[in-house]
PDB file of C-alpha atoms in Angstrom:
ATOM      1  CA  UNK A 384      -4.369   5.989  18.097  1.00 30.00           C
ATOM      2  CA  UNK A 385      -0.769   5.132  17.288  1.00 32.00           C
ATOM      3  CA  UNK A 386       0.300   3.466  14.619  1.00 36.00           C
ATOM      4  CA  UNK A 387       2.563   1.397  16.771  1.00 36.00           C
ATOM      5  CA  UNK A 388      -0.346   0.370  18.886  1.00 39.00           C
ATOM      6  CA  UNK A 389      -1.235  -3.596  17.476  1.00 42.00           C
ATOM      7  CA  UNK A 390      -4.812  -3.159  18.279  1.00 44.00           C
ATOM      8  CA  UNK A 391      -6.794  -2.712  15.167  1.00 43.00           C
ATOM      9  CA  UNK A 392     -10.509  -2.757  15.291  1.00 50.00           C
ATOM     10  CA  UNK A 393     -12.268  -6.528  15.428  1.00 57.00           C
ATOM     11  CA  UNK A 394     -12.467  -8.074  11.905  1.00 69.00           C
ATOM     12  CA  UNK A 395      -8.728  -6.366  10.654  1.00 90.00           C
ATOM     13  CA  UNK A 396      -6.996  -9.544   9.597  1.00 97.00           C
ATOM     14  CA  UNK A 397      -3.630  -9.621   7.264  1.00 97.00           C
ATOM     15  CA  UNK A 398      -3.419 -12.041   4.660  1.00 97.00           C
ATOM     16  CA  UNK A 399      -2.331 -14.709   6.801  1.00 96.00           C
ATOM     17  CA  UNK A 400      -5.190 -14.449   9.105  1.00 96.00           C
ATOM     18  CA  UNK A 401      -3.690 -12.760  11.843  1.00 96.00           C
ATOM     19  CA  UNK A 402      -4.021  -9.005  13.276  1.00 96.00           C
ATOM     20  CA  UNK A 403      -3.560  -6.636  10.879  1.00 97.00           C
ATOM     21  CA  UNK A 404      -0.501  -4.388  11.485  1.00 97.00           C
ATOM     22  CA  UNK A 405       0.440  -1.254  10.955  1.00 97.00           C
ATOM     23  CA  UNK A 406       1.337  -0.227   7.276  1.00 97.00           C
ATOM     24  CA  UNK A 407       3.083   3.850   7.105  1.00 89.00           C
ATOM     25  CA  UNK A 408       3.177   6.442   9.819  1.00 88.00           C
ATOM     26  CA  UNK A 409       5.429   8.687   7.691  1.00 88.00           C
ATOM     27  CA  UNK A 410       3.248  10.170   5.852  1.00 90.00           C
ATOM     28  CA  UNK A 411       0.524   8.498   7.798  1.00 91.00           C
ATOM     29  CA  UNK A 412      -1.560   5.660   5.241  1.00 93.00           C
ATOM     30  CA  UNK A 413      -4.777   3.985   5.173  1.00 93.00           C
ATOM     31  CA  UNK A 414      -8.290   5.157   3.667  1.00 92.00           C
ATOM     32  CA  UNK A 415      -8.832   6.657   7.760  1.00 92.00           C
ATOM     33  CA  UNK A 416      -5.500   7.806   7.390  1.00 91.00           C
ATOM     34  CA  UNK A 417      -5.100   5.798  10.642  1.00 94.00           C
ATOM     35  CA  UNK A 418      -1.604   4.370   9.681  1.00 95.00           C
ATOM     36  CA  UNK A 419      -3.815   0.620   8.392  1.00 97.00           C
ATOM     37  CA  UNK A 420      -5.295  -1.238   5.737  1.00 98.00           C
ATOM     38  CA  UNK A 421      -8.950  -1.426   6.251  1.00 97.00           C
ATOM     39  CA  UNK A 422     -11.548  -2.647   4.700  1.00 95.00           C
ATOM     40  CA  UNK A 423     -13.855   0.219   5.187  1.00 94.00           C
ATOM     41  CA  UNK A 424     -17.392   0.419   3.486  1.00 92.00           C
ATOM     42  CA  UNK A 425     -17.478   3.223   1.301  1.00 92.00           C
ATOM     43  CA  UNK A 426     -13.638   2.654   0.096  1.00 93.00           C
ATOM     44  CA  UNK A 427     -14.322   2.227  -3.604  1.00 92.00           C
ATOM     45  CA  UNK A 428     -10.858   1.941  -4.010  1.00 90.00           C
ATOM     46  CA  UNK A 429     -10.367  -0.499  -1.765  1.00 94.00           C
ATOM     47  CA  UNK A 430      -7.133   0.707   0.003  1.00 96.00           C
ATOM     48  CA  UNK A 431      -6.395  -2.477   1.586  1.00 97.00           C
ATOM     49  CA  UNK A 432      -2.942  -3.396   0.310  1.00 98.00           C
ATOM     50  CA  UNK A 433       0.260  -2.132   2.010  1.00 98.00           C
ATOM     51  CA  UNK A 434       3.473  -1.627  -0.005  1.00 98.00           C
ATOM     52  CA  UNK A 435       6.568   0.143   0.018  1.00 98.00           C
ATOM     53  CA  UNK A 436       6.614   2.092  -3.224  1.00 97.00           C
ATOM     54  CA  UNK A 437       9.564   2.277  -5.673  1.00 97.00           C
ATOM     55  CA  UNK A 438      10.169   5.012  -8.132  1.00 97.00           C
ATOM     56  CA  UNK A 439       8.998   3.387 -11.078  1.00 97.00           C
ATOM     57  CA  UNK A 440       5.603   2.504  -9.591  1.00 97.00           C
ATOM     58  CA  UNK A 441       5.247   6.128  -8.821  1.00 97.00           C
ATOM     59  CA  UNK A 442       5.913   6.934 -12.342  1.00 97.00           C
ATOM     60  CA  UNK A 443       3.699   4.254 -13.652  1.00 97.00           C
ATOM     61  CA  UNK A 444       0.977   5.213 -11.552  1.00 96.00           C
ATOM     62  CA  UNK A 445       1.352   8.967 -12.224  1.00 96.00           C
ATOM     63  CA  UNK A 446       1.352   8.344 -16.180  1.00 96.00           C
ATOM     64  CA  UNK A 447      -1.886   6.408 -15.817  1.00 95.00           C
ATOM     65  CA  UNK A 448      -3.341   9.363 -14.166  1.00 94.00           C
ATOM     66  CA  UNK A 449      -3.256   8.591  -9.995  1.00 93.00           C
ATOM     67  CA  UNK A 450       0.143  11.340  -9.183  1.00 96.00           C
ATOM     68  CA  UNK A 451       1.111  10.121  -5.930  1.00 96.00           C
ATOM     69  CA  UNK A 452       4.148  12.143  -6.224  1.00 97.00           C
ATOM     70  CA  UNK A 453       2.806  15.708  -6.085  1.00 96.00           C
ATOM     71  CA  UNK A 454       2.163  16.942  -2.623  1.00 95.00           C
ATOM     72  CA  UNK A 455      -1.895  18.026  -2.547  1.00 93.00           C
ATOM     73  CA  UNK A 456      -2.067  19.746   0.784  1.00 90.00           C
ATOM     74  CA  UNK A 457      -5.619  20.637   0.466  1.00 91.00           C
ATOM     75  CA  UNK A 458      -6.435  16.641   0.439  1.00 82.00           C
ATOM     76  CA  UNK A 459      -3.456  16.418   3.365  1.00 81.00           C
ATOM     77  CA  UNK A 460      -1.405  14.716   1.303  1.00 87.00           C
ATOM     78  CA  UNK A 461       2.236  14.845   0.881  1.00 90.00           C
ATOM     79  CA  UNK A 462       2.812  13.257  -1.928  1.00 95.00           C
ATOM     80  CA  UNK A 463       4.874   9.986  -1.593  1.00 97.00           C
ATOM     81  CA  UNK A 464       8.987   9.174  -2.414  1.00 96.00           C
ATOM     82  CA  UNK A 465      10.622   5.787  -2.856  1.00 97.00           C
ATOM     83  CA  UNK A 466      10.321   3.739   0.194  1.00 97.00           C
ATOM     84  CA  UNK A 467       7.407   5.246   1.501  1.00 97.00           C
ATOM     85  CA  UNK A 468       5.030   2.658   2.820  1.00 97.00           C
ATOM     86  CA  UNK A 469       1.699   3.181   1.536  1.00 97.00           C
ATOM     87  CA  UNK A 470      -1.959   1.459   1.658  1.00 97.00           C
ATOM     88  CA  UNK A 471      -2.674   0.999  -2.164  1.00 97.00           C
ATOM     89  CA  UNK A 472      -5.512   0.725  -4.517  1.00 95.00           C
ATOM     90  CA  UNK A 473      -5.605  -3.245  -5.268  1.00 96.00           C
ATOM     91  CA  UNK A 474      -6.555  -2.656  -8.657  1.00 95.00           C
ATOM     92  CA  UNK A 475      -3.512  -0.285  -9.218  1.00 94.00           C
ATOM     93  CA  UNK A 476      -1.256  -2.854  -7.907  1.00 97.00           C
ATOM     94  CA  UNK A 477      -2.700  -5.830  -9.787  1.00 97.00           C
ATOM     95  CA  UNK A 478      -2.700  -3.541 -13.077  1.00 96.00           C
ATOM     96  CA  UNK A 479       1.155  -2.625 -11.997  1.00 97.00           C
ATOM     97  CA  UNK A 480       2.115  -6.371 -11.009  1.00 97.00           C
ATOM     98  CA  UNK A 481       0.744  -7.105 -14.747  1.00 96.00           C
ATOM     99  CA  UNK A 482       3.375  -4.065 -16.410  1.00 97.00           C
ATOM    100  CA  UNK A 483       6.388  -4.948 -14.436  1.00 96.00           C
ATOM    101  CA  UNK A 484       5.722  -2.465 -11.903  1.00 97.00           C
ATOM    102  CA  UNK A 485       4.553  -3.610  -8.633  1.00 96.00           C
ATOM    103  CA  UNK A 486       6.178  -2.285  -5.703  1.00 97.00           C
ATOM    104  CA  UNK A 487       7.052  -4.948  -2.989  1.00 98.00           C
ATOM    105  CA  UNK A 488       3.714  -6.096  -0.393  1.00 98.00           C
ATOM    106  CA  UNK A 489       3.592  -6.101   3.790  1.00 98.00           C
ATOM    107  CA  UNK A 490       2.085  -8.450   4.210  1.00 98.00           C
ATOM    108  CA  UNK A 491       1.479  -8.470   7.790  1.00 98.00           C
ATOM    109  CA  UNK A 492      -0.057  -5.101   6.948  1.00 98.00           C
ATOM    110  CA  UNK A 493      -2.016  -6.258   4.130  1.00 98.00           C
ATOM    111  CA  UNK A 494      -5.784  -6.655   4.173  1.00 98.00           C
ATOM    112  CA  UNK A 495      -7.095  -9.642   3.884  1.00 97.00           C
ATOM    113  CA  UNK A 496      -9.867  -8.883   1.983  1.00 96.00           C
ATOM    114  CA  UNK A 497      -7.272  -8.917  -0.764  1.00 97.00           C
ATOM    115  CA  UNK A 498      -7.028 -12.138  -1.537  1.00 97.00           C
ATOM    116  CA  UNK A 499     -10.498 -11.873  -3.035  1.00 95.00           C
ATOM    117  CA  UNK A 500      -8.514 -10.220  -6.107  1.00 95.00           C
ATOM    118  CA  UNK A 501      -5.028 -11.757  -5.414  1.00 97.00           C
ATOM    119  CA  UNK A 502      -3.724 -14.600  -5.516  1.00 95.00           C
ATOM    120  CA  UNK A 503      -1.487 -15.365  -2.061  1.00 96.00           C
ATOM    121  CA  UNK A 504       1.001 -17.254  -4.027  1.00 96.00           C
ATOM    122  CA  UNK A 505       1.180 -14.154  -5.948  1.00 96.00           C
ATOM    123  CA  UNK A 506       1.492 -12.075  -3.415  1.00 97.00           C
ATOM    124  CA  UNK A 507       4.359 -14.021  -1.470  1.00 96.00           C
ATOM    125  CA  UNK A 508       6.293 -13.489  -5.042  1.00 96.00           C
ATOM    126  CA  UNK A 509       6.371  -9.775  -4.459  1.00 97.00           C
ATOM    127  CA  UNK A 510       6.688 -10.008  -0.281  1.00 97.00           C
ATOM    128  CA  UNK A 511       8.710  -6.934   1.085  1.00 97.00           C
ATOM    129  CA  UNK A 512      12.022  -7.838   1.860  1.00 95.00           C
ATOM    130  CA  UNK A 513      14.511  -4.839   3.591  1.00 93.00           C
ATOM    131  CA  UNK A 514      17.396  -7.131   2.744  1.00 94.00           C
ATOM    132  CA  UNK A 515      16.937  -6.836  -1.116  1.00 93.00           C
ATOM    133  CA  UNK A 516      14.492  -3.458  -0.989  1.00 94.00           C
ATOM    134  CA  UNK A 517      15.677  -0.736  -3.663  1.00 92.00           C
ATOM    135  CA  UNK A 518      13.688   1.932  -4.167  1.00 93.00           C
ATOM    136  CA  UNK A 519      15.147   3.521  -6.876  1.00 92.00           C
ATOM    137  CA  UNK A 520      15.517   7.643  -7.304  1.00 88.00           C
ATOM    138  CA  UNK A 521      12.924   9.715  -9.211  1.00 83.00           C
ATOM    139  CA  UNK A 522      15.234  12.119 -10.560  1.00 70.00           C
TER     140      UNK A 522
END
């Protein structure tokens, strides 16, 4: 399936009720690596939240142990750079939102099962913007 196609499986809602879109193609995202936020049983991280991450929440999550810089082929994973889009751990965000460090939410791409750690008025405060986005440089 594309990640362009808007037909996620029955149940995928966003935050605001609706279908859930698509969150990163490039590197594909998502617990299925399916390009989406699901809520999939057996996702103890819950990768349900998409965001576009910034270079200092890759270094904050790398110094609290999660690298999501390093390529890791032999999990297929490229490893991520400012401005990718990317379905996150909620807990990592919610810790990061707490340090200063939250990248910016989709939230038409965001789960909706997140709001059962998230406030939405809290999410809203860190909505993705492309107007404003800067991802900052990791050198």
């Amino acid at each position: 399936m594309s990640i362009d196609d808007a037909d996620g499986e029955p149940g995928d809602r966003n935050v605001f009720g609706g279908e859930l879109a698509p969150c990163g193609g490039e590197p594909t995202t998502g617990y299925l690596r399916d390009g989406r936020c699901r809520d999939v049983d057996g996702d103890v991280g819950e990768h349900t939240l998409c965001a576009v991450v910034t270079a200092d929440f890759l270094r904050y999550s790398r110094d609290r142990g999660n690298d999501l810089i390093t390529p890791r082929p032999e999990f297929d994973f490229p490893g991520l750079e400012p401005g990718d889009r990317w379905c996150l751990c909620v807990g990592r965000w919610v810790e990061a939102a707490e340090a200063g460090a939250a990248p910016p939410v989709v939230l038409e791409a965001t789960n909706e099962s997140v709001l059962r750690a998230v406030d939405a008025d809290r999410l809203r405060e860190h909505e993705f913007d492309p107007e404003t986005f800067e991802p900052g440089s990791l050198d």
